[in-house]
Coordinates of C-alpha atoms and ligand atoms in Angstrom, one line a residue:
X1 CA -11.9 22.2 -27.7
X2 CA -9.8 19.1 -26.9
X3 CA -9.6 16.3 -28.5
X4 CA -10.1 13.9 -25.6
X5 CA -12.4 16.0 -23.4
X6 CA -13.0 12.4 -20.7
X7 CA -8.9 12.1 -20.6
X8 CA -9.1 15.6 -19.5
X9 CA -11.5 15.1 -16.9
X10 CA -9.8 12.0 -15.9
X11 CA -6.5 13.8 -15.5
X12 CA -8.3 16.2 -13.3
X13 CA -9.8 13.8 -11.4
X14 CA -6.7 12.1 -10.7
X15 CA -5.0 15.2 -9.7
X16 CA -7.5 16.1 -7.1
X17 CA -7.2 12.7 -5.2
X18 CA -2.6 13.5 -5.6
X19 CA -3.6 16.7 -3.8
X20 CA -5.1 14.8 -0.8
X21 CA -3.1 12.4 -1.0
X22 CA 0.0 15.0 -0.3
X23 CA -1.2 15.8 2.8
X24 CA -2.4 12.1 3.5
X25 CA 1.4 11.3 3.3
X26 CA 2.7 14.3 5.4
X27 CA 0.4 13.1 8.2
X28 CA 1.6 9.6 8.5
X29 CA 5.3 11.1 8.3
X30 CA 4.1 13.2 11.5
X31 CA 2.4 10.7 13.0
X32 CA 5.6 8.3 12.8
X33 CA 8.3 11.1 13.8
X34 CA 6.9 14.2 16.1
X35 CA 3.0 14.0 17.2
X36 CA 3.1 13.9 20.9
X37 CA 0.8 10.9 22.6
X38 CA -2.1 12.8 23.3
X39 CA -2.9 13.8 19.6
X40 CA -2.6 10.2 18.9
X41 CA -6.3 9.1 19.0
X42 CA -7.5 12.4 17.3
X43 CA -5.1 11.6 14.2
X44 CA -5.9 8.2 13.9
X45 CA -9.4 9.1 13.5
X46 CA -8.5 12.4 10.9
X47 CA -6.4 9.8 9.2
X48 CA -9.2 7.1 8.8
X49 CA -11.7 10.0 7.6
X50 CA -9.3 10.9 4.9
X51 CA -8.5 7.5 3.8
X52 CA -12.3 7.0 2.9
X53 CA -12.6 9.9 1.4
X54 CA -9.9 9.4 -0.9
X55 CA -11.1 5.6 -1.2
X56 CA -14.8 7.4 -2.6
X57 CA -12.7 9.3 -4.8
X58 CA -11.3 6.8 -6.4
X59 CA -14.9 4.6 -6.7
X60 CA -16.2 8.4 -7.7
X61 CA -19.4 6.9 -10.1
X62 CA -18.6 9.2 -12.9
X63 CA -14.9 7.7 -13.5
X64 CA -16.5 4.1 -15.0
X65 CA -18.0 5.5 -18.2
X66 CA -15.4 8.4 -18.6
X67 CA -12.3 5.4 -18.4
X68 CA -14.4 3.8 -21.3
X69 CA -15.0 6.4 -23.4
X70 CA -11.4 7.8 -22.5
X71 CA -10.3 4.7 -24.1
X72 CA -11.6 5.4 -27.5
X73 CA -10.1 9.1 -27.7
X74 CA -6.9 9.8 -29.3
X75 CA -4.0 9.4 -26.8
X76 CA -0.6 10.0 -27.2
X77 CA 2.0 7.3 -25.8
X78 CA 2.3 8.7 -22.4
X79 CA -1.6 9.2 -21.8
X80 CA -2.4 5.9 -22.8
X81 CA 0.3 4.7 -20.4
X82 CA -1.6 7.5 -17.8
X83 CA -5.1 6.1 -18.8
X84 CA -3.4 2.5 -18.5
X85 CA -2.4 2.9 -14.6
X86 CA -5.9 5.4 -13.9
X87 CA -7.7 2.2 -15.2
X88 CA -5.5 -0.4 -13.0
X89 CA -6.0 1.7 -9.8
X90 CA -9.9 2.0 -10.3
X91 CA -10.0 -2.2 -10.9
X92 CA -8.3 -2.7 -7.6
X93 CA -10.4 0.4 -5.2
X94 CA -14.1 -0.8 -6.8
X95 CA -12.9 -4.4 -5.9
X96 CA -13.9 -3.3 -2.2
X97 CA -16.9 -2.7 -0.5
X98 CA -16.6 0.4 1.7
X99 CA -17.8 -1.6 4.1
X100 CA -15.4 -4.6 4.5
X101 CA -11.7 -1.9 4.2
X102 CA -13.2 0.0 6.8
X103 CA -13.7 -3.4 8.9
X104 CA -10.1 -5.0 7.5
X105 CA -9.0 -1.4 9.0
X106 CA -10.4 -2.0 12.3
X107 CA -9.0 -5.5 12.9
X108 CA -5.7 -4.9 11.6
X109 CA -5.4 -2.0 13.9
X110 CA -6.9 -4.0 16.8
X111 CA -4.6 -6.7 15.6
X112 CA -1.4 -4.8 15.9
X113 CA -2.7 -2.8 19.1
X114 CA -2.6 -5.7 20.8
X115 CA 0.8 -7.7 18.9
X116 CA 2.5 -4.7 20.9
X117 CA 2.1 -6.3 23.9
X118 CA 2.0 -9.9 23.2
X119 CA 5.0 -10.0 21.0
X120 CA 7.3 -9.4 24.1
X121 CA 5.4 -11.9 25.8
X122 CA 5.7 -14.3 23.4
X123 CA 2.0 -14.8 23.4
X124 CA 1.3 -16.8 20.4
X125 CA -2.1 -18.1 21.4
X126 CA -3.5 -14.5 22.5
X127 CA -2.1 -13.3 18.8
X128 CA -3.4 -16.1 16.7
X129 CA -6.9 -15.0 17.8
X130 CA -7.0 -11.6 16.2
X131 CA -4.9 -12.6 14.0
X132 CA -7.4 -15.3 12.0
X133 CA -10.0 -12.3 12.1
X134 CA -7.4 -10.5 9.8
X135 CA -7.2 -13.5 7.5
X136 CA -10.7 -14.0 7.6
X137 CA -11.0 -10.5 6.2
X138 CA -7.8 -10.7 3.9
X139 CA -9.4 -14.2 2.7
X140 CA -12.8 -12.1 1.5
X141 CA -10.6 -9.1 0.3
X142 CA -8.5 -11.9 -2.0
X143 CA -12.0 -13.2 -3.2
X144 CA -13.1 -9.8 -4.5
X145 CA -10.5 -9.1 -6.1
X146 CA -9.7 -12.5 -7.6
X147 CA -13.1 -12.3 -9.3
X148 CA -12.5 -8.7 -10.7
X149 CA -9.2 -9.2 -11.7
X150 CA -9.1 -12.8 -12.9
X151 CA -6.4 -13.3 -11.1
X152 CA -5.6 -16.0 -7.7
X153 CA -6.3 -14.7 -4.5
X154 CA -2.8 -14.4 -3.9
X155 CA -2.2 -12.8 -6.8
X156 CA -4.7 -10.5 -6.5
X157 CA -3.5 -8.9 -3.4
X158 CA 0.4 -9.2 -4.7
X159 CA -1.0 -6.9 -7.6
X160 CA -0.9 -4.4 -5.2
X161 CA 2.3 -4.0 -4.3
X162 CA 3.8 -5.6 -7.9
X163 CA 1.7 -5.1 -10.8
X164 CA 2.0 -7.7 -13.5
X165 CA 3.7 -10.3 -11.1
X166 CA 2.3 -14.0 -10.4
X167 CA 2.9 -16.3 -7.8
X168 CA 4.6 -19.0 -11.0
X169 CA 6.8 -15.8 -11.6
X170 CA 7.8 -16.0 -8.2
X171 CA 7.9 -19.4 -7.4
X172 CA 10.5 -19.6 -10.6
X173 CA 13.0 -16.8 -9.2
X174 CA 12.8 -18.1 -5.9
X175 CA 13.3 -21.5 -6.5
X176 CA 16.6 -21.1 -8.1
X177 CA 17.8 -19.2 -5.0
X178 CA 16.3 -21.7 -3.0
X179 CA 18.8 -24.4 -4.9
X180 CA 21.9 -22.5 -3.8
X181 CA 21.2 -20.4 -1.3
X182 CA 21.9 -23.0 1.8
X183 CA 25.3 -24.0 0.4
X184 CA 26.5 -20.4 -0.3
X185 CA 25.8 -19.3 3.4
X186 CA 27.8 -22.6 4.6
X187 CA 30.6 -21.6 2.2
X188 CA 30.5 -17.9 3.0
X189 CA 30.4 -18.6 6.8
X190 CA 33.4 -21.1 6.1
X191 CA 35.4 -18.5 4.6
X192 CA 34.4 -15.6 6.9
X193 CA 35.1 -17.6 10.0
X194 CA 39.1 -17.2 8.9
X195 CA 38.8 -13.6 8.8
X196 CA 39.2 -11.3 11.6
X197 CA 36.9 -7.9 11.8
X198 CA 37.9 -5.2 14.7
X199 CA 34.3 -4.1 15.9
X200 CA 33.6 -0.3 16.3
X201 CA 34.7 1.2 19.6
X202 CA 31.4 3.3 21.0
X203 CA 29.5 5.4 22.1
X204 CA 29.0 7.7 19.1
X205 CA 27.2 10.6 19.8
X206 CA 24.1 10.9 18.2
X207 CA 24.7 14.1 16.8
X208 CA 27.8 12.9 15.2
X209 CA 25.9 10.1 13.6
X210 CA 22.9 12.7 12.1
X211 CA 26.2 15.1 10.7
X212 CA 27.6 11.9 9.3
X213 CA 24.4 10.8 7.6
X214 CA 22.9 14.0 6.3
X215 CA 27.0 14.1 4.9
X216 CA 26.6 10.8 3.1
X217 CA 22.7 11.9 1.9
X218 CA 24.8 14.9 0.1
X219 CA 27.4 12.6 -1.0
X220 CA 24.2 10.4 -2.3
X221 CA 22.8 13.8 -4.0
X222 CA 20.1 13.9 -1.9
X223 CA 18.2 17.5 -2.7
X224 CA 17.9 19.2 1.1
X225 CA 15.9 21.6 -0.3
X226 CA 13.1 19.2 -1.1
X227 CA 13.2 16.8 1.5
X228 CA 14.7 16.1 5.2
X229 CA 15.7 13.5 7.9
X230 CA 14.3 12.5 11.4
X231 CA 13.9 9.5 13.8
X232 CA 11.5 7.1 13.6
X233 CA 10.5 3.6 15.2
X234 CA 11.0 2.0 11.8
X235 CA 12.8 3.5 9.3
X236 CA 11.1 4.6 5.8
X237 CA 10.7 7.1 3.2
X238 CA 7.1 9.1 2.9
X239 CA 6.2 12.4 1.6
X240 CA 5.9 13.5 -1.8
X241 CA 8.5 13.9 -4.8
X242 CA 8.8 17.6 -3.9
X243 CA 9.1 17.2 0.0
X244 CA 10.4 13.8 0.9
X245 CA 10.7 12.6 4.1
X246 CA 13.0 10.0 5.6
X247 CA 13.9 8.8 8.9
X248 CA 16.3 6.6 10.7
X249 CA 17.3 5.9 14.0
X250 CA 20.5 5.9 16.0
X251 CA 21.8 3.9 18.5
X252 CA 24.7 5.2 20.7
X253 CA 26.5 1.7 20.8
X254 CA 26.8 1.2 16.8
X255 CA 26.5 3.7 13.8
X256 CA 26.5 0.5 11.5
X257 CA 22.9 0.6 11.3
X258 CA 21.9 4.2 11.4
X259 CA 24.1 5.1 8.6
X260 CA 23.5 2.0 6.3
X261 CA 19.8 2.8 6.6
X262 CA 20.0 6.5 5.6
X263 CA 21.8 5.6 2.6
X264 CA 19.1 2.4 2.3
X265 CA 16.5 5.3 2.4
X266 CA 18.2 7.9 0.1
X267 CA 17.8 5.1 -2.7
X268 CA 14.2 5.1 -2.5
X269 CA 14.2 8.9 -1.4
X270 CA 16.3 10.2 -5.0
X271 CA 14.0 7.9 -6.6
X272 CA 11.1 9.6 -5.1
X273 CA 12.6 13.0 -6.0
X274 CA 13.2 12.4 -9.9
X275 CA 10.0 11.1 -10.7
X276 CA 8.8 13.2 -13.5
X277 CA 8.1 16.6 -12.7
X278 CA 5.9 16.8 -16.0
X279 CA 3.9 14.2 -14.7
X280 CA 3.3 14.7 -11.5
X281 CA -0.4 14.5 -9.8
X282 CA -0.5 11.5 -12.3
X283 CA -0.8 7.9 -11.9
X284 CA 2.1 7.3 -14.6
X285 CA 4.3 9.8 -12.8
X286 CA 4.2 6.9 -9.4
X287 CA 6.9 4.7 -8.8
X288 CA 6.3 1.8 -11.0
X289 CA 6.2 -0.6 -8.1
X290 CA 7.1 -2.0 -4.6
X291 CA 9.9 -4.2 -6.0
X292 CA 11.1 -1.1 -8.8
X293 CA 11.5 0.6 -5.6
X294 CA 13.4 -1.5 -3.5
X295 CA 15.9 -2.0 -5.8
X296 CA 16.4 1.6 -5.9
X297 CA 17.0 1.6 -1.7
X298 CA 19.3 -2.0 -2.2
X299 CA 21.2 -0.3 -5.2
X300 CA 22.0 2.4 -3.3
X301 CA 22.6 0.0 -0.1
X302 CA 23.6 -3.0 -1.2
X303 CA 25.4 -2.7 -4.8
X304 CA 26.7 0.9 -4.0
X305 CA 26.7 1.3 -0.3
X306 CA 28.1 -2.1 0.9
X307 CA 31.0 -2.5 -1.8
X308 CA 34.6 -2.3 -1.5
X309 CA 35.1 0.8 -4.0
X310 CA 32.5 2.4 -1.5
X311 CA 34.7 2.0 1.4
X312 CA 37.2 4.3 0.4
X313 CA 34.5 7.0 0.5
X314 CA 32.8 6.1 4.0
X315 CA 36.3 5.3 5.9
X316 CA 37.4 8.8 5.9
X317 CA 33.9 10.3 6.9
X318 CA 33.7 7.8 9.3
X319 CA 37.3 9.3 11.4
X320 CA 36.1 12.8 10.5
X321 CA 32.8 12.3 12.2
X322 CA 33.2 9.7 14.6
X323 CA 36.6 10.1 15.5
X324 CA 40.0 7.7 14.1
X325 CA 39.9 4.0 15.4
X326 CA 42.1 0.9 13.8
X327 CA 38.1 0.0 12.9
X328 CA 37.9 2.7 10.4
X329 CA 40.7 1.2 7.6
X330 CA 38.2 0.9 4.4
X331 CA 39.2 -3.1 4.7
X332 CA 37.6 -3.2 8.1
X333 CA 34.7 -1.2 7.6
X334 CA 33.9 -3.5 4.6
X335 CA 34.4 -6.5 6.9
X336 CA 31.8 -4.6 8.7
X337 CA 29.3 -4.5 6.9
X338 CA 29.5 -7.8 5.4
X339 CA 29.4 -10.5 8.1
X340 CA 27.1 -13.1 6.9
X341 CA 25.5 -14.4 10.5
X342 CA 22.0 -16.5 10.3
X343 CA 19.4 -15.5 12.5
X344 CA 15.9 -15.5 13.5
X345 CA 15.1 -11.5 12.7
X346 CA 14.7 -10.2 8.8
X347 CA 15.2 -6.8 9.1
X348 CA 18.8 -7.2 11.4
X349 CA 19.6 -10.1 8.3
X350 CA 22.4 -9.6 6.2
X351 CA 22.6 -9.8 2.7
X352 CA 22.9 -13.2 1.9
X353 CA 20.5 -14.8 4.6
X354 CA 18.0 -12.1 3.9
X355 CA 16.4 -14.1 1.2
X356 CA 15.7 -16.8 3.2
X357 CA 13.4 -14.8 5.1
X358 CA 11.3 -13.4 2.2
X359 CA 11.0 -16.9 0.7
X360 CA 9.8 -18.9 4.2
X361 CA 7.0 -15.7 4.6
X362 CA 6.0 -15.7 0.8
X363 CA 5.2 -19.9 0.8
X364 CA 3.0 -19.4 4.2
X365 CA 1.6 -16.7 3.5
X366 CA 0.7 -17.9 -0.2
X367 CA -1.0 -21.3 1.7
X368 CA -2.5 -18.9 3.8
X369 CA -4.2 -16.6 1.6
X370 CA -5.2 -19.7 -0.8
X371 CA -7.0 -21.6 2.4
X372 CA -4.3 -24.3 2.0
X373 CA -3.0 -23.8 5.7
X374 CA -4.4 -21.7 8.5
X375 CA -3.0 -19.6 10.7
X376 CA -2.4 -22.2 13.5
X377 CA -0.2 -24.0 11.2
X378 CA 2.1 -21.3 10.9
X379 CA 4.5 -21.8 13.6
X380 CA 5.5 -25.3 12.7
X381 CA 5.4 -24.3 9.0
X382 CA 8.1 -21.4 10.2
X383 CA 10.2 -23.7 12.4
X384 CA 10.5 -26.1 9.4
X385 CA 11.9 -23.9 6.8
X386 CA 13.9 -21.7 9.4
X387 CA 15.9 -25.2 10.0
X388 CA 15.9 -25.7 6.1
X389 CA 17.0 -22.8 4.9
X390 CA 19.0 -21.1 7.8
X391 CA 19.9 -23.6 10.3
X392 CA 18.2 -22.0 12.7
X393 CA 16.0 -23.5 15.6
X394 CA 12.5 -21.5 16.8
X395 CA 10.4 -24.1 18.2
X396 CA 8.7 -21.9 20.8
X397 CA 10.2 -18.1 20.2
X398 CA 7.2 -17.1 18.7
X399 CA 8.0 -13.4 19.5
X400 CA 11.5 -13.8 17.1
X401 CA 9.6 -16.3 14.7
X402 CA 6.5 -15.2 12.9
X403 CA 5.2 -12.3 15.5
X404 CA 8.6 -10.4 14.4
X405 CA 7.6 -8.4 11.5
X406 CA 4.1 -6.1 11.4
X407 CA 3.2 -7.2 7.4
X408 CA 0.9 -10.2 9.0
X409 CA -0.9 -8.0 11.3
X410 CA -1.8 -5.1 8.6
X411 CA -2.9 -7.2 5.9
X412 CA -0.1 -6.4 3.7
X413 CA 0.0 -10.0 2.4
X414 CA 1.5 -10.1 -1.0
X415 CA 4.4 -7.4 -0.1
X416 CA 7.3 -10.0 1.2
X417 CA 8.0 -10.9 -2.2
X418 CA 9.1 -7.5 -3.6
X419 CA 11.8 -7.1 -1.1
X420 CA 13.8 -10.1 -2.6
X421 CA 12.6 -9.3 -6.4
X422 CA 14.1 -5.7 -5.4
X423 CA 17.2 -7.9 -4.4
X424 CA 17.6 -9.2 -7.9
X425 CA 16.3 -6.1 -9.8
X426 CA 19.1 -4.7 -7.9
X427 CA 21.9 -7.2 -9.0
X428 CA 20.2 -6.8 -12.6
X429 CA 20.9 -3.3 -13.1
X430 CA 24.6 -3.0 -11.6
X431 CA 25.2 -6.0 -14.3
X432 CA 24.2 -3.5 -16.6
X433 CA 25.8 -0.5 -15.4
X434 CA 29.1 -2.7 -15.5
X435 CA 29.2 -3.9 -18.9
X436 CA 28.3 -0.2 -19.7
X437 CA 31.4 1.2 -17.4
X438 CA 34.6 -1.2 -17.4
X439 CA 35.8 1.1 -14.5
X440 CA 32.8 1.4 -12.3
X441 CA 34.6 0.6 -9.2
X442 CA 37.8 2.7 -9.5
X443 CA 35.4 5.9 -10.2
X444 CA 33.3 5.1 -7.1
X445 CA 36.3 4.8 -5.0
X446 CA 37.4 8.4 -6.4
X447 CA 33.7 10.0 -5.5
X448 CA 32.9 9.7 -9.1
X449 CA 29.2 8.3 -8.3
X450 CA 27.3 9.9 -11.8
X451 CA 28.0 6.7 -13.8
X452 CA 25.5 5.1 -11.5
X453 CA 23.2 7.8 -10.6
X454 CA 22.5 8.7 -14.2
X455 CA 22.0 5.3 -15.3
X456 CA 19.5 4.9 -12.7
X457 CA 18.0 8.2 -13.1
X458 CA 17.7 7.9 -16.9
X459 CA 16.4 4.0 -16.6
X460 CA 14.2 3.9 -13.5
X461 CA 13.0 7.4 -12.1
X462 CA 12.5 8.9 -15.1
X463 CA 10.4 6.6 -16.6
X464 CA 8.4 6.2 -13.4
X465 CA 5.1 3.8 -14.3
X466 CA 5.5 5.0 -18.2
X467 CA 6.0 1.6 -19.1
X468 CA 4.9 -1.8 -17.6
X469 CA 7.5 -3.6 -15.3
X470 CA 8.4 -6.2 -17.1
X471 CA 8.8 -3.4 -20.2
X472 CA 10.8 -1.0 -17.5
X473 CA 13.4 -4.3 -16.9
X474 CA 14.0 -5.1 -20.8
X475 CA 14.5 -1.3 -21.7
X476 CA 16.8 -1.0 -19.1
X477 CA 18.8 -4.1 -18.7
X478 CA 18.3 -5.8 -22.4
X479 CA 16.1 -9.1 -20.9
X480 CA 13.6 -10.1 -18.3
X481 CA 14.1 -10.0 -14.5
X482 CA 16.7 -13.3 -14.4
X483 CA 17.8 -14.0 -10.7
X484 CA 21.3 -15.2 -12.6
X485 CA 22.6 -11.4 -11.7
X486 CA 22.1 -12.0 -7.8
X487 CA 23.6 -14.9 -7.6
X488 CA 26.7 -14.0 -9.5
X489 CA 27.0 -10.3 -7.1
X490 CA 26.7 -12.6 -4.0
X491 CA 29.2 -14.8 -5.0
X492 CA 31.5 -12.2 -6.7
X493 CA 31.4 -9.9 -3.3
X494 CA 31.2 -12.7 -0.4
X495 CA 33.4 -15.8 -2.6
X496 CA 35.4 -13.8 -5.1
Ligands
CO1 CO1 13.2 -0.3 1.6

């Protein structure tokens, strides 16, 4: 006889919907790498059958009164944590009627059917017509939830993706970036524009630049035997802790991209693979958030990956694989990888303009989802901060202005935010690392990469969703999330 006989059931319960949820992720993987067109329809359909099944799972009847009498059984620190995120997952899926996600499915995927087509023809009217029947549905979606969680409607959907953050949170962190960021980029631009970068001479095989990356994926201690790479449209990590999936794609003119990608991938991929083993099947054994997790792929990208210690590491691999060229001196490749260039598209964005981006999507989309603006205001709303913040003009490109990214069309409103927080998460925990390891940047530049991957294994992956974020942040780093950190890498790496 146990002593908490509804935790058990709970625990059961939970590991059930993992299992389907295991082969829910291994079907998208497929379905963005390998299905031929024809089985396209068919798995879309297979896909949406599972998702509700797995959505009546998780609004099973029986879980309400076992989470409340689950509450009054005696836990140990870890279950309670377990019972904590089982109770926070249940709050958010009995928000919504059946009804209205299958219907928010429908027009998001008519939405984005259609975007594929109009984006190229830089069809902003034909767009804005599905895409107010998205925020009409988002708008009800926000509603529901707001009432059950007590919580704005933004909010409400941000808890999603970021569990414990608000919209004053955010507007805090991102209005001190906002206060500098403008002048940095004019000073960075200033500086860079006296430099001289040799560009990469091409073509590189693509086979050369898949040896190179699954090289720099061992480098990264990625675990082959529990995971692998392939192409896809858009890059990302899926699978499951024990068989993780991550793509990339390859260009023959440039390697730049490919490469930095993979190793932006292997962050969130070893993160993926060190969640506890213990745990697993558990809601406390899942990452602890959108934002947790980014900072894992930007540690690994932008802390790790794009610094000048690293370049003494990828230079060589670089000649081995791609061939010797004046563009492969470690100087160079930094040079590279560091050009600071506004533009109009986010994911092409480097470093130090990127959070211009997140912060001009988060503000609409926060009027947007609060029914302060609607969609048609959008474009001039974009044009205006795009001028602000970047210098840029898009009066009229719709197709490289707001129809560029797929968030909008999907109903993922309340993500943007966690790629920046991920920025400064980031910056936070190589702050640590450094006061922890006065010679972090000599050992990366001799290979010796365990000072970081431990720390991040033993701070981060480890301790999965055992503790809230905020929690996760002050155990690890010794204070809250303080945007302080990103400010002082940018300026030490782009000024310094
Ligand atoms: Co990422």
């Amino acid at each position: 006889v146990t002593a908490h006989p509804s935790y058990d059931q709970l625990s059961a319960a939970f590991l059930r919907m993992y299992r389907f949820e295991h082969l829910q992720a291994i079907a998208m993987w497929d379905h963005a790498t390998y299905i031929p067109p024809g089985g396209n329809d068919a798995r879309s359909a297979a896909m949406g059958e599972l998702a509700a099944h797995l959505h009546r799972l998780r609004t099973a009847p029986e879980l309400a009164p076992l989470l409340a009498s689950a509450a009054t059984e005696a836990l140990d620190e870890l279950a309670r944590a377990n019972l904590r995120e089982m109770q926070r997952v249940h709050r958010h899926a009995t928000a919504l009627p059946d009804a209205l996600v299958h219907e928010a499915t429908i027009a998001g995927a008519r939405c984005e059917h259609a975007w594929r087509t109009q984006r190229p023809a830089n069809d902003w009217a034909g767009f804005a017509v599905n895409l107010k029947e998205v925020v009409r549905l988002t708008r009800r979606q926000a509603e529901l939830l707001s009432d059950q969680l007590g919580l704005s409607k933004y909010d409400a959907l941000m808890d999603r993706f970021e569990p414990g953050m608000r919209s004053a949170e955010v507007d805090r962190l991102f209005g001190a970036v906002k206060s500098w960021l403008p002048e940095l980029i004019r000073k960075v631009r200033a500086r860079q524009a006296k430099q001289t970068v040799i560009a990469a001479n091409g073509p590189f095989p693509l086979a050369a630049q898949k040896a190179l990356c699954e090289r720099v994926m061992k480098l990264l201690q990625f675990d082959f035997d529990g995971g692998r790479l392939d192409v896809s449209t858009h890059p990302f990590t899926g699978g499951v802790p024990e068989d993780v999936r991550l793509t990339t794609r390859y260009s023959a003119d440039q390697f730049e991209n490919s490469l930095m990608g993979t190793i932006h991938e292997t962050g969130h991929a070893r993160y993926e693979q060190h969640r506890p083993r213990a745990w697993l099947g558990q809601p406390v054994s899942e990452a602890r958030s959108m934002a947790i997790h980014e900072s894992q792929s930007l540690s690994f990208e932008m802390q790790l990956g794009r610094s000048r210690a690293f370049m003494q590491l990828l230079a060589p691999l670089l000649r081995e694989y791609l061939g010797a060229q004046p563009a492969f001196e470690p100087d160079n490749v930094f040079g590279l990888y560091t050009r600071v260039r506004p533009g109009f598209i986010r994911v092409d964005a480097d470093e130090v303009t990127y959070p211009a981006h997140v912060i001009l999507r988060y503000e609409i989309e926060r009027l947007l989802i609060e029914g302060e603006c609607e969609v048609d205001d959008i474009p001039a709303l974009w044009d205006e901060q795009m001028m602000k913040l970047l210098e840029v003009d898009t009066r009229g490109n719709y197709k490289d202005g707001p129809m560029q990214d797929i968030h909008w069309t999907d109903g993922a409103y309340g993500y943007f935010p966690c790629y920046t927080l991920g920025a400064m998460y980031a910056a936070q925990w190589f702050a640590t690392i450094r006061t922890q390891r006065a010679a972090l940047d000599s050992e990366i530049a001799r290979g010796e990469l365990s000072g970081v991957l431990d720390w991040l294994q033993a701070n981060i992956w480890e301790n999965a969703s055992r503790f809230e974020t905020d929690e996760l942040t002050r155990r690890a780093s010794g204070g809250p999330l303080d945007p302080a950190h990103f400010k002082a890498h940018l300026e030490a790496r782009y000024l310094g």
